[in-house]
Amino acid sequence: MLGEPEKRRAILHAAVRVFAEKGYHGCRIADVARQAGVAYGLVYHYFRNKEALLEKVFEEQWAIFLAAVRAIREGPGSSSERLAGVCRFAVDVLKTAPAAVRVLLLEMARTPNVVRAGHTRQTFEDALHLVAEMIADGQRAGEIRREIDPVVGAAGLLGALELSLTAMVLGTVPSGTEAEVERAKQQVVAFVLQGLRADR
Amino acid sequence: MLGEPEKRRAILHAAVRVFAEKGYHGCRIADVARQAGVAYGLVYHYFRNKEALLEKVFEEQWAIFLAAVRAIREGPGSSSERLAGVCRFAVDVLKTAPAAVRVLLLEMARTPNVVRAGHTRQTFEDALHLVAEMIADGQRAGEIRREIDPVVGAAGLLGALELSLTAMVLGTVPSGTEAEVERAKQQVVAFVLQGLRADR
Amino acid sequence: MLGEPEKRRAILHAAVRVFAEKGYHGCRIADVARQAGVAYGLVYHYFRNKEALLEKVFEEQWAIFLAAVRAIREGPGSSSERLAGVCRFAVDVLKTAPAAVRVLLLEMARTPNVVRAGHTRQTFEDALHLVAEMIADGQRAGEIRREIDPVVGAAGLLGALELSLTAMVLGTVPSGTEAEVERAKQQVVAFVLQGLRADR
Amino acid sequence: MLGEPEKRRAILHAAVRVFAEKGYHGCRIADVARQAGVAYGLVYHYFRNKEALLEKVFEEQWAIFLAAVRAIREGPGSSSERLAGVCRFAVDVLKTAPAAVRVLLLEMARTPNVVRAGHTRQTFEDALHLVAEMIADGQRAGEIRREIDPVVGAAGLLGALELSLTAMVLGTVPSGTEAEVERAKQQVVAFVLQGLRADR
DNA sequence: GATGAATGAGGCTTCATTCAT
DNA sequence: CATGAATGAAGCCTCATTCAT
């Protein structure tokens, strides 16, 4: 990645913004090129086609997310604190780079089947298993209930996170102020860690 | 809907299958018509355009899902049993009518702002608020923790459900046999109701 | 072919003219559509793509030529008279339908490799073997020298014919007047036949 | 041409191979450059554009062919022996440098009027007239039948030669072994000469 | 001389939509 | 109601050519 052409990077940045804005199918390569400030043809100099560009965008954004999750996993705190950290981080990213999150959330499931079977799907499963590992860590430490299958737990955590973020993106759950964001984080963490039921 | 032309119905059925298979953007009106066994001019006889067809598909599928959820809400059992019932029902539908679930999951609220501010989004929010009501019911009954915002809780529940179903569709979580499906249901219910944390 | 849509035919006719005028690579589908007086998209309603259209043009033109050659073969006269008839016919066609001949001569060899290996090549070999059969007929009748391999003889005949026609198309060999055409026919026949004829 | 840059030569060599392989329109400048092992900007350093490159390729290949034909014309033997020599030489070249022959055969004079009224066509007519001269020589010497128009005769000879070579390239006429090649030569010569020869 | 990034017009192809029958 | 031929705008992609280094 060192010495990566600056314009290639500009195209990827632009693609994130444009995909987020209009969706994969709603935008044209011309939009990406214009947004990036480069000539139309240059997009095809760096990427095989529109699909490959989307693929690359996914790859990079997920890589960033996964790297952060891995860092949290290696970091300090109990297992449940670390899992909470993942949720908090995700919400923070939503406020920092909403476009990136939108692409990840909105376009992930919408790419053609072929792609889904390819790299993107692999990346998705990587994320799932990484979180599953964190859950298994917690089970070994006795912090996480042993009856939960780590993979189902990971799907539950990420799914709850995703739809909560979507609700925030759509405005159904308020997230305008600092305080609202903080409250949303706590809610999600509470849901994931403790569930809905009151009694126990 | 009484006396609804048989071919109109055939087109809607076909649309569910085709959208599920290839996605909204990945299929052509011709695909729907072929699958339905009608001429494709006929699609335009019954539906204003492609978008309207998708809307109608959503509307019908959601109506079915919402009706079931409402029935569960009105039915017997404690609040947490009823919320569990929603989860169980969703997993059952996945096995009965996977195509319908795929369409709902993949094409749902996940379309960029501009395009679909319309009916679909409204329908999505209906579902969210219906579940939120169930949670509020539980809070009033003292069964559900009061700190949880019902809307965030609903988003968490549906999100966890959705990604778990997706994992089942993709095969990451096994759901081939009757027993596997039953186990998956229990896992999801446990996650949603009790969360991940062991100690309390 | 009965009940063949009139516009499909118009497109094929137009394609012959346009390919002849500008060559396969030099013309656009838009040119064909305009020449045919139909909408752009209709070309794609009837033909898979540009290549398939060319393929079809070849097929039809060759079919006409081959049918005529077969008729000549079945008709009266000695073998050498029939072979002469093929040459005369070809020159006549050049004057009647120069566009068709131009396409056959100029584009035959210029299509992408893939096609060449396909139907077009088959058609070419059909023509070669049909003429070879006529030569073999003549050998059995003692009219054509037995040392000549029929296939090489056919290649020689058709090649001589083709380049002579090309020379006429290009104007290097005059073919403006009735008399010039007649003289050219005699020349070609003389060249071809006296090379094949056994007696001397 | 002395001191001609080595890379310029590499580009020309590569162009012959690539044009032969995929045809003029079927290849990109990048293909030529890659085949030549140079950067593709360099092609534009040495040649004005793609068309000019093709022209140059023709010019060189024809120059070689024409030089050989001229040498044969100046050489020993009767007129018919010399014409036979031209045929034999052409077949030999096919085996030695099939790519060059393919380019000459496939891309030669066969381009629509407008595009290439230029050098290439002139070169083609040069060849035609050169062979026509050899025929006229033979007529003056009484070896070749006087009724044949030398230009038509030349077109016949070259056409017969071309299509026979094409048939060999395609494998319709066998030319794998030394003996098959020799037999093919004899056949072509017999076809061509006995059509031209006065005596019988 | 040599490189390859950058440009952008051109053209094929798709497909939602309309319309005559 | 039903059909499918007809339309044409939209957009992806290619690739010859230029240009800064």
Short mmCIF file of N, CA and C in Angstrom, two decimals, chain C residues 19-23 25-26 102 105-107 109-110 113 116 121 124-125 128-129 145 147-149 151-160 162-164 166-167 170-173 183-184 187-188 190-192 194-196 199-200, chain D residues 21-22 25-26 102 105-114 121 124-125 128-129 145 147-149 151-160 162-164 166-167 170-173 183-184 187-188 190-192 194-196 199-200:
data_model
loop_
_atom_site.label_atom_id
_atom_site.label_comp_id
_atom_site.label_asym_id
_atom_site.label_seq_id
_atom_site.Cartn_x
_atom_site.Cartn_y
_atom_site.Cartn_z
N PHE C 19 -22.79 -3.13 -43.79
CA PHE C 19 -21.52 -3.86 -43.69
C PHE C 19 -20.72 -3.68 -44.98
N ALA C 20 -21.43 -3.77 -46.10
CA ALA C 20 -20.75 -3.63 -47.39
C ALA C 20 -20.11 -2.26 -47.52
N GLU C 21 -20.84 -1.27 -47.06
CA GLU C 21 -20.40 0.12 -47.20
C GLU C 21 -19.20 0.43 -46.31
N LYS C 22 -19.31 0.06 -45.04
CA LYS C 22 -18.30 0.51 -44.08
C LYS C 22 -17.52 -0.61 -43.43
N GLY C 23 -17.90 -1.84 -43.71
CA GLY C 23 -17.22 -2.95 -43.06
C GLY C 23 -17.80 -3.20 -41.69
N HIS C 25 -16.39 -3.59 -38.76
CA HIS C 25 -15.88 -2.78 -37.66
C HIS C 25 -16.15 -1.30 -37.86
N GLY C 26 -16.36 -0.92 -39.10
CA GLY C 26 -16.55 0.49 -39.37
C GLY C 26 -17.98 0.98 -39.16
N ARG C 102 -19.81 -7.87 -51.80
CA ARG C 102 -18.77 -7.19 -51.03
C ARG C 102 -18.69 -7.75 -49.61
N LEU C 105 -17.12 -11.17 -49.72
CA LEU C 105 -15.69 -11.17 -50.04
C LEU C 105 -14.87 -10.46 -48.99
N LEU C 106 -15.35 -9.29 -48.56
CA LEU C 106 -14.49 -8.45 -47.73
C LEU C 106 -14.54 -8.84 -46.26
N GLU C 107 -15.66 -9.33 -45.81
CA GLU C 107 -15.79 -9.58 -44.38
C GLU C 107 -15.57 -11.03 -43.99
N ALA C 109 -13.20 -13.07 -44.32
CA ALA C 109 -11.94 -13.43 -43.69
C ALA C 109 -11.65 -12.56 -42.47
N ARG C 110 -12.53 -11.59 -42.19
CA ARG C 110 -12.17 -10.59 -41.20
C ARG C 110 -12.88 -10.73 -39.88
N ASN C 113 -11.79 -14.61 -34.63
CA ASN C 113 -11.44 -16.03 -34.68
C ASN C 113 -12.55 -16.95 -34.22
N ARG C 116 -15.03 -17.48 -36.84
CA ARG C 116 -14.44 -18.23 -37.94
C ARG C 116 -14.49 -19.71 -37.66
N ARG C 121 -17.27 -20.55 -40.71
CA ARG C 121 -16.28 -21.44 -41.28
C ARG C 121 -16.92 -22.68 -41.88
N PHE C 124 -18.25 -21.85 -45.16
CA PHE C 124 -17.15 -21.75 -46.12
C PHE C 124 -16.72 -23.14 -46.60
N GLU C 125 -16.59 -24.04 -45.67
CA GLU C 125 -16.17 -25.39 -46.07
C GLU C 125 -17.25 -26.08 -46.89
N LEU C 128 -16.72 -24.96 -50.34
CA LEU C 128 -15.53 -25.59 -50.90
C LEU C 128 -15.83 -27.03 -51.33
N HIS C 129 -16.51 -27.76 -50.45
CA HIS C 129 -16.74 -29.16 -50.77
C HIS C 129 -17.79 -29.35 -51.85
N ARG C 145 -9.19 -33.17 -65.41
CA ARG C 145 -7.95 -33.92 -65.22
C ARG C 145 -7.93 -34.61 -63.85
N GLU C 147 -5.46 -35.69 -62.09
CA GLU C 147 -4.37 -35.42 -61.14
C GLU C 147 -4.74 -34.33 -60.13
N ILE C 148 -5.73 -33.52 -60.51
CA ILE C 148 -6.10 -32.43 -59.61
C ILE C 148 -6.89 -32.96 -58.40
N ASP C 149 -6.43 -32.60 -57.23
CA ASP C 149 -7.20 -32.91 -56.02
C ASP C 149 -8.44 -32.03 -56.05
N VAL C 151 -10.40 -30.83 -53.87
CA VAL C 151 -10.47 -29.73 -52.90
C VAL C 151 -9.52 -28.60 -53.30
N VAL C 152 -8.31 -28.93 -53.69
CA VAL C 152 -7.40 -27.88 -54.15
C VAL C 152 -7.98 -27.20 -55.39
N GLY C 153 -8.57 -28.00 -56.26
CA GLY C 153 -9.19 -27.43 -57.45
C GLY C 153 -10.29 -26.45 -57.08
N ALA C 154 -11.09 -26.83 -56.11
CA ALA C 154 -12.19 -25.95 -55.69
C ALA C 154 -11.63 -24.68 -55.07
N ALA C 155 -10.61 -24.82 -54.24
CA ALA C 155 -9.99 -23.64 -53.64
C ALA C 155 -9.45 -22.74 -54.74
N GLY C 156 -8.82 -23.35 -55.74
CA GLY C 156 -8.29 -22.56 -56.85
C GLY C 156 -9.40 -21.84 -57.59
N LEU C 157 -10.45 -22.55 -57.90
CA LEU C 157 -11.55 -21.94 -58.64
C LEU C 157 -12.16 -20.79 -57.86
N LEU C 158 -12.51 -21.05 -56.62
CA LEU C 158 -13.17 -20.01 -55.83
C LEU C 158 -12.23 -18.85 -55.55
N GLY C 159 -10.96 -19.17 -55.33
CA GLY C 159 -10.00 -18.11 -55.07
C GLY C 159 -9.82 -17.23 -56.30
N ALA C 160 -9.67 -17.86 -57.44
CA ALA C 160 -9.51 -17.10 -58.68
C ALA C 160 -10.74 -16.21 -58.90
N GLU C 162 -12.84 -15.18 -56.63
CA GLU C 162 -12.93 -14.14 -55.62
C GLU C 162 -12.03 -12.96 -55.92
N LEU C 163 -10.77 -13.24 -56.20
CA LEU C 163 -9.87 -12.10 -56.42
C LEU C 163 -10.20 -11.38 -57.72
N SER C 164 -10.72 -12.11 -58.68
CA SER C 164 -11.13 -11.43 -59.91
C SER C 164 -12.30 -10.50 -59.61
N THR C 166 -12.92 -9.18 -56.74
CA THR C 166 -12.37 -8.07 -55.97
C THR C 166 -11.76 -7.04 -56.91
N ALA C 167 -11.01 -7.52 -57.87
CA ALA C 167 -10.39 -6.60 -58.83
C ALA C 167 -11.46 -5.83 -59.58
N LEU C 170 -12.88 -3.24 -57.17
CA LEU C 170 -11.94 -2.14 -56.97
C LEU C 170 -11.73 -1.33 -58.25
N GLY C 171 -12.19 -1.88 -59.37
CA GLY C 171 -12.05 -1.14 -60.61
C GLY C 171 -10.77 -1.43 -61.36
N THR C 172 -9.93 -2.29 -60.80
CA THR C 172 -8.69 -2.63 -61.49
C THR C 172 -8.99 -3.39 -62.77
N VAL C 173 -10.01 -4.21 -62.71
CA VAL C 173 -10.50 -4.86 -63.94
C VAL C 173 -11.83 -4.16 -64.28
N ARG C 183 -16.94 -9.89 -71.00
CA ARG C 183 -15.54 -10.23 -71.29
C ARG C 183 -14.87 -10.78 -70.02
N ALA C 184 -15.14 -10.14 -68.88
CA ALA C 184 -14.54 -10.60 -67.63
C ALA C 184 -14.98 -12.03 -67.33
N GLN C 187 -13.05 -14.41 -69.44
CA GLN C 187 -11.67 -14.50 -68.97
C GLN C 187 -11.56 -15.43 -67.76
N VAL C 188 -12.43 -15.23 -66.81
CA VAL C 188 -12.36 -16.04 -65.61
C VAL C 188 -12.62 -17.49 -65.94
N ALA C 190 -12.20 -18.96 -68.73
CA ALA C 190 -11.08 -19.51 -69.48
C ALA C 190 -9.93 -19.87 -68.54
N PHE C 191 -9.67 -18.94 -67.61
CA PHE C 191 -8.58 -19.19 -66.67
C PHE C 191 -8.84 -20.46 -65.87
N VAL C 192 -10.01 -20.54 -65.37
CA VAL C 192 -10.33 -21.64 -64.48
C VAL C 192 -10.43 -22.96 -65.25
N GLN C 194 -9.57 -23.97 -68.35
CA GLN C 194 -8.50 -24.56 -69.13
C GLN C 194 -7.42 -25.09 -68.20
N GLY C 195 -7.51 -24.72 -66.98
CA GLY C 195 -6.60 -25.32 -66.00
C GLY C 195 -7.11 -26.67 -65.56
N LEU C 196 -8.37 -26.87 -65.65
CA LEU C 196 -8.92 -28.12 -65.15
C LEU C 196 -9.15 -29.14 -66.27
N ASP C 199 -8.61 -32.59 -71.69
CA ASP C 199 -8.21 -32.60 -73.10
C ASP C 199 -7.34 -31.41 -73.45
N ARG C 200 -6.49 -31.58 -74.29
CA ARG C 200 -5.82 -30.42 -74.90
C ARG C 200 -5.01 -30.90 -76.07
N GLU D 21 -2.63 -12.96 -35.37
CA GLU D 21 -3.36 -13.74 -34.37
C GLU D 21 -4.80 -13.28 -34.22
N LYS D 22 -4.97 -11.97 -34.09
CA LYS D 22 -6.29 -11.46 -33.70
C LYS D 22 -6.90 -10.51 -34.71
N HIS D 25 -8.43 -5.20 -36.00
CA HIS D 25 -9.40 -4.64 -35.07
C HIS D 25 -9.48 -5.42 -33.76
N GLY D 26 -9.08 -6.64 -33.82
CA GLY D 26 -9.19 -7.48 -32.64
C GLY D 26 -8.08 -7.29 -31.62
N ARG D 102 -0.63 -14.67 -42.98
CA ARG D 102 -1.99 -14.43 -42.48
C ARG D 102 -2.34 -12.95 -42.53
N LEU D 105 -2.91 -11.98 -46.06
CA LEU D 105 -4.14 -12.53 -46.63
C LEU D 105 -5.38 -11.91 -46.00
N LEU D 106 -5.35 -11.79 -44.68
CA LEU D 106 -6.58 -11.43 -43.99
C LEU D 106 -6.83 -9.93 -43.95
N GLU D 107 -5.78 -9.15 -43.91
CA GLU D 107 -6.00 -7.72 -43.71
C GLU D 107 -5.72 -6.91 -44.98
N MET D 108 -5.41 -7.62 -46.01
CA MET D 108 -4.86 -6.99 -47.20
C MET D 108 -5.69 -5.89 -47.82
N ALA D 109 -6.18 -6.19 -49.00
CA ALA D 109 -6.90 -5.16 -49.75
C ALA D 109 -8.34 -5.09 -49.27
N ARG D 110 -8.64 -5.91 -48.29
CA ARG D 110 -10.01 -6.15 -47.89
C ARG D 110 -10.52 -5.15 -46.89
N THR D 111 -10.29 -3.95 -47.14
CA THR D 111 -10.86 -2.95 -46.24
C THR D 111 -11.68 -1.98 -47.06
N PRO D 112 -12.83 -1.62 -46.53
CA PRO D 112 -13.77 -0.76 -47.26
C PRO D 112 -13.11 0.47 -47.84
N ASN D 113 -13.64 0.87 -48.98
CA ASN D 113 -13.13 2.02 -49.75
C ASN D 113 -12.49 3.10 -48.92
N VAL D 114 -13.39 3.76 -48.23
CA VAL D 114 -13.07 5.01 -47.59
C VAL D 114 -11.81 4.92 -46.76
N ARG D 121 -3.52 -0.16 -50.51
CA ARG D 121 -4.15 -0.55 -51.76
C ARG D 121 -3.18 -0.42 -52.93
N PHE D 124 -1.01 -3.34 -52.99
CA PHE D 124 -1.72 -4.49 -53.52
C PHE D 124 -1.75 -4.46 -55.04
N GLU D 125 -2.03 -3.29 -55.58
CA GLU D 125 -2.08 -3.20 -57.04
C GLU D 125 -0.69 -3.40 -57.64
N LEU D 128 -0.32 -7.03 -58.08
CA LEU D 128 -1.14 -7.51 -59.18
C LEU D 128 -0.48 -7.21 -60.52
N HIS D 129 0.01 -5.97 -60.63
CA HIS D 129 0.60 -5.60 -61.91
C HIS D 129 1.94 -6.26 -62.16
N ARG D 145 -1.17 -18.20 -73.11
CA ARG D 145 -2.23 -17.95 -74.08
C ARG D 145 -2.53 -16.47 -74.19
N GLU D 147 -5.15 -14.91 -75.27
CA GLU D 147 -6.51 -14.43 -75.02
C GLU D 147 -6.69 -13.94 -73.57
N ILE D 148 -5.82 -14.42 -72.70
CA ILE D 148 -5.95 -14.03 -71.29
C ILE D 148 -5.49 -12.60 -71.07
N ASP D 149 -6.34 -11.80 -70.43
CA ASP D 149 -5.93 -10.47 -70.02
C ASP D 149 -4.94 -10.63 -68.87
N VAL D 151 -4.03 -8.87 -66.44
CA VAL D 151 -4.49 -8.50 -65.10
C VAL D 151 -5.47 -9.54 -64.54
N VAL D 152 -6.40 -9.98 -65.37
CA VAL D 152 -7.30 -11.02 -64.91
C VAL D 152 -6.51 -12.29 -64.59
N GLY D 153 -5.53 -12.57 -65.42
CA GLY D 153 -4.70 -13.74 -65.16
C GLY D 153 -4.00 -13.62 -63.82
N ALA D 154 -3.49 -12.44 -63.55
CA ALA D 154 -2.77 -12.24 -62.29
C ALA D 154 -3.73 -12.37 -61.11
N ALA D 155 -4.92 -11.79 -61.27
CA ALA D 155 -5.91 -11.91 -60.20
C ALA D 155 -6.25 -13.38 -59.99
N GLY D 156 -6.41 -14.10 -61.07
CA GLY D 156 -6.73 -15.52 -60.96
C GLY D 156 -5.62 -16.27 -60.25
N LEU D 157 -4.39 -16.00 -60.66
CA LEU D 157 -3.26 -16.70 -60.05
C LEU D 157 -3.17 -16.41 -58.56
N LEU D 158 -3.19 -15.12 -58.23
CA LEU D 158 -3.02 -14.77 -56.82
C LEU D 158 -4.23 -15.23 -56.00
N GLY D 159 -5.39 -15.15 -56.59
CA GLY D 159 -6.59 -15.60 -55.87
C GLY D 159 -6.55 -17.09 -55.61
N ALA D 160 -6.22 -17.83 -56.64
CA ALA D 160 -6.13 -19.28 -56.47
C ALA D 160 -5.09 -19.60 -55.40
N GLU D 162 -4.09 -17.63 -52.98
CA GLU D 162 -4.53 -17.19 -51.66
C GLU D 162 -5.50 -18.17 -51.03
N LEU D 163 -6.51 -18.57 -51.78
CA LEU D 163 -7.50 -19.43 -51.16
C LEU D 163 -6.93 -20.82 -50.90
N SER D 164 -6.00 -21.24 -51.73
CA SER D 164 -5.36 -22.52 -51.46
C SER D 164 -4.55 -22.42 -50.16
N THR D 166 -5.15 -20.37 -47.76
CA THR D 166 -6.12 -20.30 -46.67
C THR D 166 -6.60 -21.69 -46.30
N ALA D 167 -6.89 -22.47 -47.31
CA ALA D 167 -7.34 -23.84 -47.04
C ALA D 167 -6.27 -24.63 -46.30
N LEU D 170 -6.24 -23.37 -42.69
CA LEU D 170 -7.38 -23.89 -41.95
C LEU D 170 -7.33 -25.41 -41.78
N GLY D 171 -6.44 -26.05 -42.53
CA GLY D 171 -6.33 -27.49 -42.39
C GLY D 171 -7.23 -28.28 -43.34
N THR D 172 -7.98 -27.58 -44.15
CA THR D 172 -8.85 -28.29 -45.09
C THR D 172 -8.02 -29.02 -46.14
N VAL D 173 -6.93 -28.37 -46.51
CA VAL D 173 -5.95 -29.05 -47.37
C VAL D 173 -4.76 -29.37 -46.47
N ARG D 183 3.23 -31.69 -52.33
CA ARG D 183 2.09 -32.08 -53.17
C ARG D 183 1.16 -30.89 -53.40
N ALA D 184 0.93 -30.11 -52.34
CA ALA D 184 0.07 -28.95 -52.47
C ALA D 184 0.64 -27.96 -53.48
N GLN D 187 0.01 -29.16 -56.96
CA GLN D 187 -1.40 -29.00 -57.31
C GLN D 187 -1.70 -27.57 -57.72
N VAL D 188 -1.24 -26.65 -56.90
CA VAL D 188 -1.52 -25.24 -57.19
C VAL D 188 -0.89 -24.85 -58.51
N ALA D 190 -0.08 -26.74 -60.99
CA ALA D 190 -0.80 -27.39 -62.09
C ALA D 190 -2.08 -26.63 -62.40
N PHE D 191 -2.81 -26.29 -61.33
CA PHE D 191 -4.07 -25.58 -61.55
C PHE D 191 -3.84 -24.27 -62.29
N VAL D 192 -2.88 -23.54 -61.80
CA VAL D 192 -2.64 -22.21 -62.34
C VAL D 192 -2.06 -22.28 -63.74
N GLN D 194 -1.68 -24.72 -66.07
CA GLN D 194 -2.31 -25.36 -67.20
C GLN D 194 -3.51 -24.57 -67.67
N GLY D 195 -3.90 -23.63 -66.86
CA GLY D 195 -4.93 -22.72 -67.32
C GLY D 195 -4.33 -21.62 -68.18
N LEU D 196 -3.11 -21.33 -67.97
CA LEU D 196 -2.51 -20.22 -68.68
C LEU D 196 -1.76 -20.67 -69.93
N ASP D 199 0.04 -23.98 -75.15
CA ASP D 199 0.11 -25.28 -75.83
C ASP D 199 -0.80 -26.31 -75.20
N ARG D 200 -1.30 -27.16 -75.95
CA ARG D 200 -1.98 -28.34 -75.40
C ARG D 200 -2.24 -29.30 -76.52
#
